[in-house]
XYZ file of N, CA and C in Angstrom:
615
model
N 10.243 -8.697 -12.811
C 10.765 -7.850 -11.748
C 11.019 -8.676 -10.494
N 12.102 -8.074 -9.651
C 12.554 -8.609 -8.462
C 12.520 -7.974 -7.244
N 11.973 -8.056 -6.156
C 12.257 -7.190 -4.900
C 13.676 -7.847 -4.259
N 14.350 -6.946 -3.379
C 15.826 -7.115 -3.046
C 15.490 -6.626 -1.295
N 16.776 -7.427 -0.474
C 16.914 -6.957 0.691
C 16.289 -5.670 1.107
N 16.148 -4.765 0.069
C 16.013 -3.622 0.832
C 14.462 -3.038 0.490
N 13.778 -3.982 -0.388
C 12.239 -3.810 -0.894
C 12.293 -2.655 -2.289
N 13.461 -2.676 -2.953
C 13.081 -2.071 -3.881
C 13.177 -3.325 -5.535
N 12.387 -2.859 -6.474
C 12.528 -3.891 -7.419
C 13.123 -3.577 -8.759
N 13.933 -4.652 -8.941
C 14.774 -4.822 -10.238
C 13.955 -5.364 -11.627
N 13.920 -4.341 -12.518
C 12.938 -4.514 -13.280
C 14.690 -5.667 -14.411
N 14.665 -6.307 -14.568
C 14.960 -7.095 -15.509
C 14.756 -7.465 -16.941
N 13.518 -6.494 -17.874
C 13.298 -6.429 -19.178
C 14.726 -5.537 -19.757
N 13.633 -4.580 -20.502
C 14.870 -3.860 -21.437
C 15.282 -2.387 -21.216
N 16.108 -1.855 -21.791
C 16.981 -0.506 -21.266
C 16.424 0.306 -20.652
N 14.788 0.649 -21.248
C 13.535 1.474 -21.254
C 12.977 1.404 -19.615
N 12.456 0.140 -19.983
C 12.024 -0.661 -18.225
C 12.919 -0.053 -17.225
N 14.247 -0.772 -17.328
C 15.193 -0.291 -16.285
C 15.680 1.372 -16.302
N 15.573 1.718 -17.031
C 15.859 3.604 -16.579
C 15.128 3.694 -16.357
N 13.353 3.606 -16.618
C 12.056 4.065 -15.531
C 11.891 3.715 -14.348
N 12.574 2.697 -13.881
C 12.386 1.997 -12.700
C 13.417 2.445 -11.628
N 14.638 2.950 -12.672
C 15.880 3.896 -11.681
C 15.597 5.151 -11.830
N 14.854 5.632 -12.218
C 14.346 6.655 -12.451
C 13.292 6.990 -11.243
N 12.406 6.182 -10.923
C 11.299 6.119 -9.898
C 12.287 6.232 -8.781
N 12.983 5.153 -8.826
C 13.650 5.088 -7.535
C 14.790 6.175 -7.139
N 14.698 7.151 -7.866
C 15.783 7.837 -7.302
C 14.916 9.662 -6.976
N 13.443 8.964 -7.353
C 12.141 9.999 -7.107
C 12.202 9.953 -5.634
N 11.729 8.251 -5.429
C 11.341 8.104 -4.351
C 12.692 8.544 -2.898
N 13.769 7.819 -3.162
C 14.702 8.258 -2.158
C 15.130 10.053 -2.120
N 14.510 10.542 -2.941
C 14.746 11.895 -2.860
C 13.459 12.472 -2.040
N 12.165 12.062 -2.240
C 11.243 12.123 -1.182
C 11.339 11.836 -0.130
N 12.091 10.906 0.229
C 11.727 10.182 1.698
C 12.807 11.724 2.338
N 14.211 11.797 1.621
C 15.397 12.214 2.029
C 14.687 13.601 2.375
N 13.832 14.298 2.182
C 13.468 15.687 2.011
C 12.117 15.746 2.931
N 11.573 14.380 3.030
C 10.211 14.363 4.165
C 10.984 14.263 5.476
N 11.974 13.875 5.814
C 13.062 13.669 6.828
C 13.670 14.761 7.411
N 13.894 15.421 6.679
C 14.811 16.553 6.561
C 14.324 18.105 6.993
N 12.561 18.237 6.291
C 11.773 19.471 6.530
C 10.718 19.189 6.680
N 9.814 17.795 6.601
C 8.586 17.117 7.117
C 7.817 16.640 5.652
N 6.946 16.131 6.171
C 5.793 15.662 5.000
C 5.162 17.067 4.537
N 5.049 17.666 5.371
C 3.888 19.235 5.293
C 4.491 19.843 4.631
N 6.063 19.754 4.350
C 6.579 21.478 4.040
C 7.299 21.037 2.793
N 7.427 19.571 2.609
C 8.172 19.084 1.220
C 6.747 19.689 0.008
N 7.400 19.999 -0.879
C 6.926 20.167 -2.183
C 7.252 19.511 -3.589
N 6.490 18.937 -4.208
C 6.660 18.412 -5.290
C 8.129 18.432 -6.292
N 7.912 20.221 -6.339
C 9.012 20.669 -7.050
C 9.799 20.327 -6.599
N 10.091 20.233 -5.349
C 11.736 20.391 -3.970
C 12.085 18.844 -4.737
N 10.972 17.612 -5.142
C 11.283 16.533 -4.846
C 11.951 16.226 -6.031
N 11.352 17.025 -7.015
C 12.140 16.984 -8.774
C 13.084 17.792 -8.641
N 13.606 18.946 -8.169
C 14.789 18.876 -8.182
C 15.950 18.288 -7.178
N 15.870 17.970 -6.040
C 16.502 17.022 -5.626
C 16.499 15.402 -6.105
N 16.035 15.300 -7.407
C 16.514 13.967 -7.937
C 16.955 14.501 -9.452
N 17.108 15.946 -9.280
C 17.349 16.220 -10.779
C 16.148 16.190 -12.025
N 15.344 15.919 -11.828
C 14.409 15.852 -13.185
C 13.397 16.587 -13.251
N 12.620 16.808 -14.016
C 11.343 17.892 -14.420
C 10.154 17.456 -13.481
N 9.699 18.513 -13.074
C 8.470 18.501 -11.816
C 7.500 17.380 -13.044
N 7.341 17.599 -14.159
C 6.149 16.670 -14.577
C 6.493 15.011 -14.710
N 7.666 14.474 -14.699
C 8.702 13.290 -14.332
C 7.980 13.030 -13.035
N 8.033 13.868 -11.735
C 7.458 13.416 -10.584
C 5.682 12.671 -10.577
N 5.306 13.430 -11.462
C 3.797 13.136 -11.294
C 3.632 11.853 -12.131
N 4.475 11.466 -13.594
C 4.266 10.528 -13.773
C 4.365 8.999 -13.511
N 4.976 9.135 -12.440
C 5.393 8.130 -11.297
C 4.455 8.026 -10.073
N 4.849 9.472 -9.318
C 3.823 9.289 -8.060
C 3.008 10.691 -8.462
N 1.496 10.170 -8.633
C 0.772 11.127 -9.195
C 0.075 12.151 -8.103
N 0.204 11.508 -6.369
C 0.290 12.671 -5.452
C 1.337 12.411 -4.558
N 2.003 13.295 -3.348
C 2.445 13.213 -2.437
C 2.485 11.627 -1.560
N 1.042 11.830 -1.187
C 0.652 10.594 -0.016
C 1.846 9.187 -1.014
N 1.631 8.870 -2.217
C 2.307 8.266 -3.369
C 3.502 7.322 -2.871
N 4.257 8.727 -2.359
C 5.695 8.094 -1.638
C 5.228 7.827 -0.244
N 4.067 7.761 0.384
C 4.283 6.997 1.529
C 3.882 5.733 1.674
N 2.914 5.349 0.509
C 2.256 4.057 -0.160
C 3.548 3.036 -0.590
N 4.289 4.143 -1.424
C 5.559 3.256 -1.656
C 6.462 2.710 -0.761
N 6.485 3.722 0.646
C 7.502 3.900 1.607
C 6.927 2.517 2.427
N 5.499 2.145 2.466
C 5.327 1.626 3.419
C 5.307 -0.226 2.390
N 4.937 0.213 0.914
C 5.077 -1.435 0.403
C 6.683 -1.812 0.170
N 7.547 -0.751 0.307
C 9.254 -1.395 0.743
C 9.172 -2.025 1.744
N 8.477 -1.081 2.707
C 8.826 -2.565 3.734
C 8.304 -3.413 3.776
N 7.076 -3.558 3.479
C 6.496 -5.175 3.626
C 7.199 -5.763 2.318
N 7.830 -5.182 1.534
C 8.450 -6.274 0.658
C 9.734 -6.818 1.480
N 10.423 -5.826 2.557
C 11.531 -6.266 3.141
C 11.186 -7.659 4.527
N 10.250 -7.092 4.479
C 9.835 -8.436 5.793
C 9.301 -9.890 5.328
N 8.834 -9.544 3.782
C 8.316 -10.704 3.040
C 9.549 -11.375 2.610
N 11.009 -10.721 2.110
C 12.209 -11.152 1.875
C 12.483 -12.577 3.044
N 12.490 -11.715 4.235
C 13.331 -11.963 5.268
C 12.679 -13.562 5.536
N 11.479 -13.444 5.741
C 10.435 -14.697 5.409
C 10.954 -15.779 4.346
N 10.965 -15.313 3.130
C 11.402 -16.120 2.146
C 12.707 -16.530 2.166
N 13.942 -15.504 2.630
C 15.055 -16.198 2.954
C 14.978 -17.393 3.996
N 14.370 -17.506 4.774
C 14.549 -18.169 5.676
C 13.733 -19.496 5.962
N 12.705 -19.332 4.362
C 11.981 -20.160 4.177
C 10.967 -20.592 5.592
N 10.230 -19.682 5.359
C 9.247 -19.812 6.722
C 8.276 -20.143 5.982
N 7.523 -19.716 5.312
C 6.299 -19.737 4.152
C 4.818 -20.943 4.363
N 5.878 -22.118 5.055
C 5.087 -22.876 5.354
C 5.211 -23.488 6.958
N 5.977 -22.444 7.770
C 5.791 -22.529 9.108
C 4.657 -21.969 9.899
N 4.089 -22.125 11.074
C 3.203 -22.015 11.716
C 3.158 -20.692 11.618
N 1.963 -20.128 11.926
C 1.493 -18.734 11.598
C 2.080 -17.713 12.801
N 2.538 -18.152 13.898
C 2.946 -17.317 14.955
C 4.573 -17.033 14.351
N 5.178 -18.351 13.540
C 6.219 -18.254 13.363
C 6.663 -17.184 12.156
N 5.932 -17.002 11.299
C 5.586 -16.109 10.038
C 5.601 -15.063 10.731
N 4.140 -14.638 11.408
C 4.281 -13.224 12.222
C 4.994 -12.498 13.062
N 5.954 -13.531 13.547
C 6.952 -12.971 14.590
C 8.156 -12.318 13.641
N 8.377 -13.522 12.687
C 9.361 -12.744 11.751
C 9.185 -11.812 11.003
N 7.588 -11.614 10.499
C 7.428 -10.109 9.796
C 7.673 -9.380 10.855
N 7.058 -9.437 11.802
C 6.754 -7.944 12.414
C 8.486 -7.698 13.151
N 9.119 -8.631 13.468
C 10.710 -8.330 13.651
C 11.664 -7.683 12.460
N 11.245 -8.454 11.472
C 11.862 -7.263 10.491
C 11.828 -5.945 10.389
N 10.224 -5.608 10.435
C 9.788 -4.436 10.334
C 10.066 -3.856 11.571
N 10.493 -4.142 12.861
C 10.839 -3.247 13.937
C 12.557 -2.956 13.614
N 13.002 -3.996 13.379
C 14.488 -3.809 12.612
C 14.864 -2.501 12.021
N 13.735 -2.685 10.555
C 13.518 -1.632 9.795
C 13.874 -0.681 10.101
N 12.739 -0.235 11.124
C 12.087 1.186 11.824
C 13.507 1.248 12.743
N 13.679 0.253 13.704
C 14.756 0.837 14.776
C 16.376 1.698 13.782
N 16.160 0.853 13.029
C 17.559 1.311 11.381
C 17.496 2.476 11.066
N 16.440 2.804 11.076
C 16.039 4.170 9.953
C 15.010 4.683 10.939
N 15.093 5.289 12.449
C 14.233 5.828 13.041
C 13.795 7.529 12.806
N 14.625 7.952 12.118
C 14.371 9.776 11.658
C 13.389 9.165 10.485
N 13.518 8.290 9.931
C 12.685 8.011 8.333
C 11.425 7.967 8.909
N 11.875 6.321 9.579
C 10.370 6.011 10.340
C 9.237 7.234 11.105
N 9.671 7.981 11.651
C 9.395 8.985 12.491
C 8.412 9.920 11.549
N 9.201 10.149 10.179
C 8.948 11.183 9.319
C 7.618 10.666 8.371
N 7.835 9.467 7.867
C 6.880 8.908 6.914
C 5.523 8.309 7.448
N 5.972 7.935 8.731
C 4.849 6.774 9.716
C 3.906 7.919 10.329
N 4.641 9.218 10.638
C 3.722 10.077 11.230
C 2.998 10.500 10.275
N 3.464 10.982 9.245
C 2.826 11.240 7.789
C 1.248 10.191 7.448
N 2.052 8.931 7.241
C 1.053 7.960 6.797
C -0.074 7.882 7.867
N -0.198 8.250 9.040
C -0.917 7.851 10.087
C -2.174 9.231 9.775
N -1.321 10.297 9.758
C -2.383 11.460 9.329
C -3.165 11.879 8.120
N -2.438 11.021 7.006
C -2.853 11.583 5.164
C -3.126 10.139 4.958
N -3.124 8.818 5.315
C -3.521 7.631 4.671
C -4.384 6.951 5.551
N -4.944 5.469 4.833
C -6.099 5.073 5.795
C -5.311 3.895 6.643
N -4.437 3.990 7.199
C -3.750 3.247 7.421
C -4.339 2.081 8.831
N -5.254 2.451 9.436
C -6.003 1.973 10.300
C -7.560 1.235 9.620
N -7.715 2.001 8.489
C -9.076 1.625 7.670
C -8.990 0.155 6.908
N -8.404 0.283 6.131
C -8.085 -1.309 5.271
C -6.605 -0.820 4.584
N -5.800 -1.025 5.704
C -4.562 -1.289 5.144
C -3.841 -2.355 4.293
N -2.935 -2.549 3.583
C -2.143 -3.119 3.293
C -1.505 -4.608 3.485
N -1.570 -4.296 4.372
C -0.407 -4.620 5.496
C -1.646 -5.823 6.049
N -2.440 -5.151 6.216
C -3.683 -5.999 6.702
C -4.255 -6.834 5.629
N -4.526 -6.869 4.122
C -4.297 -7.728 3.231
C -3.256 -8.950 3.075
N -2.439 -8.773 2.962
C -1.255 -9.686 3.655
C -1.396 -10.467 4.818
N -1.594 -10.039 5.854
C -2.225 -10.726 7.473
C -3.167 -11.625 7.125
N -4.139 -11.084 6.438
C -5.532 -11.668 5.538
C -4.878 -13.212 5.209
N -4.371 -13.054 4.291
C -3.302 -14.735 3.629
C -2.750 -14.991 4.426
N -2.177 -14.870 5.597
C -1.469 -15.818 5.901
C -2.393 -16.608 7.432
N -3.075 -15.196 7.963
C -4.026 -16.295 8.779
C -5.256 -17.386 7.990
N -5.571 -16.952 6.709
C -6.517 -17.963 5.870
C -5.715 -19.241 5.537
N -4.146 -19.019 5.391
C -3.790 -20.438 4.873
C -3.837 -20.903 6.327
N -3.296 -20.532 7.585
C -3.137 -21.071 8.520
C -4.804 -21.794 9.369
N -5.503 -21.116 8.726
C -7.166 -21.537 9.282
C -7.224 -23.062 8.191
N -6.793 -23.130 7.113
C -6.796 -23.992 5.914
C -6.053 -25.178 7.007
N -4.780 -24.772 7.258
C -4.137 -25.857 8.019
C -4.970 -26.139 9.313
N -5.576 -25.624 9.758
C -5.990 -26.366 11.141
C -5.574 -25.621 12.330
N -4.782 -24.724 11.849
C -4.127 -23.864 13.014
C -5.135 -22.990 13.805
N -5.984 -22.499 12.837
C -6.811 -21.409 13.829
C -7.919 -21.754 13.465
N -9.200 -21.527 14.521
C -10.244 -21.738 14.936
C -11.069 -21.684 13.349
N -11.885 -22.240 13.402
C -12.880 -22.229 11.929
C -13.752 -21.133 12.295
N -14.341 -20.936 12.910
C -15.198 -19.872 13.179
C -14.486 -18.118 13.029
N -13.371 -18.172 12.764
C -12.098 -16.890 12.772
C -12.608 -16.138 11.773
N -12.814 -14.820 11.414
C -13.019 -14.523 10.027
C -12.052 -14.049 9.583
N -10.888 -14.452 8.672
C -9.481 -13.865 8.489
C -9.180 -12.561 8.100
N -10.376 -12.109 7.805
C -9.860 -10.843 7.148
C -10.189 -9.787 8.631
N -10.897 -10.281 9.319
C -11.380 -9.896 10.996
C -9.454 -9.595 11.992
N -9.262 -11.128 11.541
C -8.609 -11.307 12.788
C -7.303 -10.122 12.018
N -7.170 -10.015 10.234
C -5.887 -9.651 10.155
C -5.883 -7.901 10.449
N -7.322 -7.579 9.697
C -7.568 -6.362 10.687
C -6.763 -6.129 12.109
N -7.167 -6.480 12.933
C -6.778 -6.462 14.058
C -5.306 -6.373 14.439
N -4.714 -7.772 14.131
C -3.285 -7.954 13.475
C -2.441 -5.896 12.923
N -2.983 -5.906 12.148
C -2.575 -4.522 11.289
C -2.660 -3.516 12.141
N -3.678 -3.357 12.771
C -4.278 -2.273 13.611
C -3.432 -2.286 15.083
N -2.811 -3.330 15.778
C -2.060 -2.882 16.766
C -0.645 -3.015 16.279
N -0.079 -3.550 14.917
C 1.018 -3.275 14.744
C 1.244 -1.578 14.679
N 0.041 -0.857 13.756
C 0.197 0.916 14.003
C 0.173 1.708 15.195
N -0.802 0.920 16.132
C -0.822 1.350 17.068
C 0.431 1.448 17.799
N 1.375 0.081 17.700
C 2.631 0.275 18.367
C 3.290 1.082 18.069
N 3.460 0.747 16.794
C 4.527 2.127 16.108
C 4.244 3.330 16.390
N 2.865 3.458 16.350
C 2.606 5.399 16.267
C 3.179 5.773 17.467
N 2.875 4.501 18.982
C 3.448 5.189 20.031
C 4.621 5.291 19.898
N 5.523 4.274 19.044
C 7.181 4.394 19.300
C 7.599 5.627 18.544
N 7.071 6.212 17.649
C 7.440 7.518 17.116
C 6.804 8.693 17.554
N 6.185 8.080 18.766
C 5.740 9.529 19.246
C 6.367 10.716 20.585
N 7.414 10.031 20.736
C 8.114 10.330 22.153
C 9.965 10.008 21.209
N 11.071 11.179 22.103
C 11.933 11.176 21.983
C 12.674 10.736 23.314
N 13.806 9.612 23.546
C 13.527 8.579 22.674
C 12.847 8.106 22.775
N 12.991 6.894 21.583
C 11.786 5.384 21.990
C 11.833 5.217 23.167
N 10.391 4.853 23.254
C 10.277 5.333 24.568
C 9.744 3.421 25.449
N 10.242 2.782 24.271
C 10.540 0.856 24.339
C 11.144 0.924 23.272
N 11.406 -0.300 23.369
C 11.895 -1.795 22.802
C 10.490 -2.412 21.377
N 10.680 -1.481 20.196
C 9.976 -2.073 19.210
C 9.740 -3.605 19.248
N 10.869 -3.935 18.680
C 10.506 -5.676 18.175
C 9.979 -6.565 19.833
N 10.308 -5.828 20.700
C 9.957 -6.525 21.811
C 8.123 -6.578 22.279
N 7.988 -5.382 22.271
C 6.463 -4.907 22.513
C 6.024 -5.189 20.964
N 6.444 -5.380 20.040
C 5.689 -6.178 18.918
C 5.397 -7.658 18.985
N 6.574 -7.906 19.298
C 5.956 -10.018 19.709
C 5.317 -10.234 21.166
N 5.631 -9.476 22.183
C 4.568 -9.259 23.055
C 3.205 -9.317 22.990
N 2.984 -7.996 22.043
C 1.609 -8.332 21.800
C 0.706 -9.293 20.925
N 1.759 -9.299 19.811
C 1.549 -10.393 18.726
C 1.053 -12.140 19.785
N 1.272 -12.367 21.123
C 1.351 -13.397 21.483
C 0.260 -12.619 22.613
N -0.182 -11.666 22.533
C -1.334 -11.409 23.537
C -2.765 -12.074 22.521
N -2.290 -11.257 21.461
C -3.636 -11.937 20.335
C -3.799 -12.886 20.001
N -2.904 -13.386 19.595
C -2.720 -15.534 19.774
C -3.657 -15.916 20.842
N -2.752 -15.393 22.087
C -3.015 -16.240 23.158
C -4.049 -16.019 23.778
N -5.128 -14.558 23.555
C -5.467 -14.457 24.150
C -5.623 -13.620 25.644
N -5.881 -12.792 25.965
C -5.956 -12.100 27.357
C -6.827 -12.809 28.862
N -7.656 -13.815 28.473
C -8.648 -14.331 29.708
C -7.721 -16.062 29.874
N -7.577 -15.917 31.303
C -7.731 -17.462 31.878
C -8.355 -18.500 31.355
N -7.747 -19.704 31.204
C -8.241 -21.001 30.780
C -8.907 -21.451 32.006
């Protein structure tokens, strides 16, 4: 399998593989399209099988609850920011340089698709642990450990500490940017902002 520009993946085996996998995916964009449209609260399972056409028990064998499609909603994008990384072959650039480009993608993302963002992020913030041990924060995890490996950050750091943290004000930003009509900033801006408050630090040398 392959993830693509847009974080969804191309299963590449045989006929079987690939109709389950276009099959999922045409679950999932019918969820997002319908959490958008009438909210996370008021979408129903059924609404989501028949707006992709197929049998309510088709839905469950894919995403076996609701929350499902926001798990999915939210590993598209980190597959789209991990792309953007790999196109550009950052992988083995300095760790500020990695993080600036995830978290710019992902404001990209969100600024692209702000009714989505709005719909799924408010969702995920209330029905997932998204502040607890996210995702997103696994990921942060690797890339500040290779960068502690290189010499970049302090030995005493505990990576899975610092990526916590990392994770935890990227939501924080967002929740505020979807919480006010309009944005009420500049996403990718107040994301590397702060991203370079935590680097750098808040106290005088």
């Amino acid at each position: 399998m392959t993830a693509d520009a847009t974080g969804s993946l191309h299963v590449t085996g045989d006929r079987r593989a690939r109709h389950r996998e276009a099959r999922r995916d045409r679950l999932y964009h019918a969820a997002v399209e319908l959490f958008v449209e009438k909210g996370f609260d008021n979408t129903k399972m059924e609404e989501i099988a028949e707006r992709a056409d197929t049998a309510r028990a088709t839905v469950f064998n894919h995403f076996q609850r609701k929350t499902a499609f926001l798990d999915e909603w939210s590993l598209r994008r980190r597959r789209r920011a991990m792309h953007a990384i790999e196109l550009e072959h950052l992988e083995d650039r300095p760790l500020r340089d990695i993080l600036a480009r995830y978290l710019t993608e992902l404001a990209r993302i969100s600024a692209d698709s702000r009714a989505e963002t709005v719909a799924c992020m408010g969702a995920a913030i209330r029905f997932t642990n998204v502040f607890g041990n996210p995702e997103l924060a696994h990921q942060f995890e690797g890339f500040v450990a290779r960068a502690q490996k290189a010499g970049e950050v302090r030995p005493g750091t505990d990576p899975e500490h610092a990526a916590l943290l990392l994770a935890s004000s990227y939501f924080a930003t967002l929740s505020a940017w979807i919480g006010e009509e309009p944005a009420p900033f500049d996403l990718e801006r107040r994301l590397l902002e702060t991203l370079a408050m935590i680097l750098d630090g808040i106290l005088g040398r």
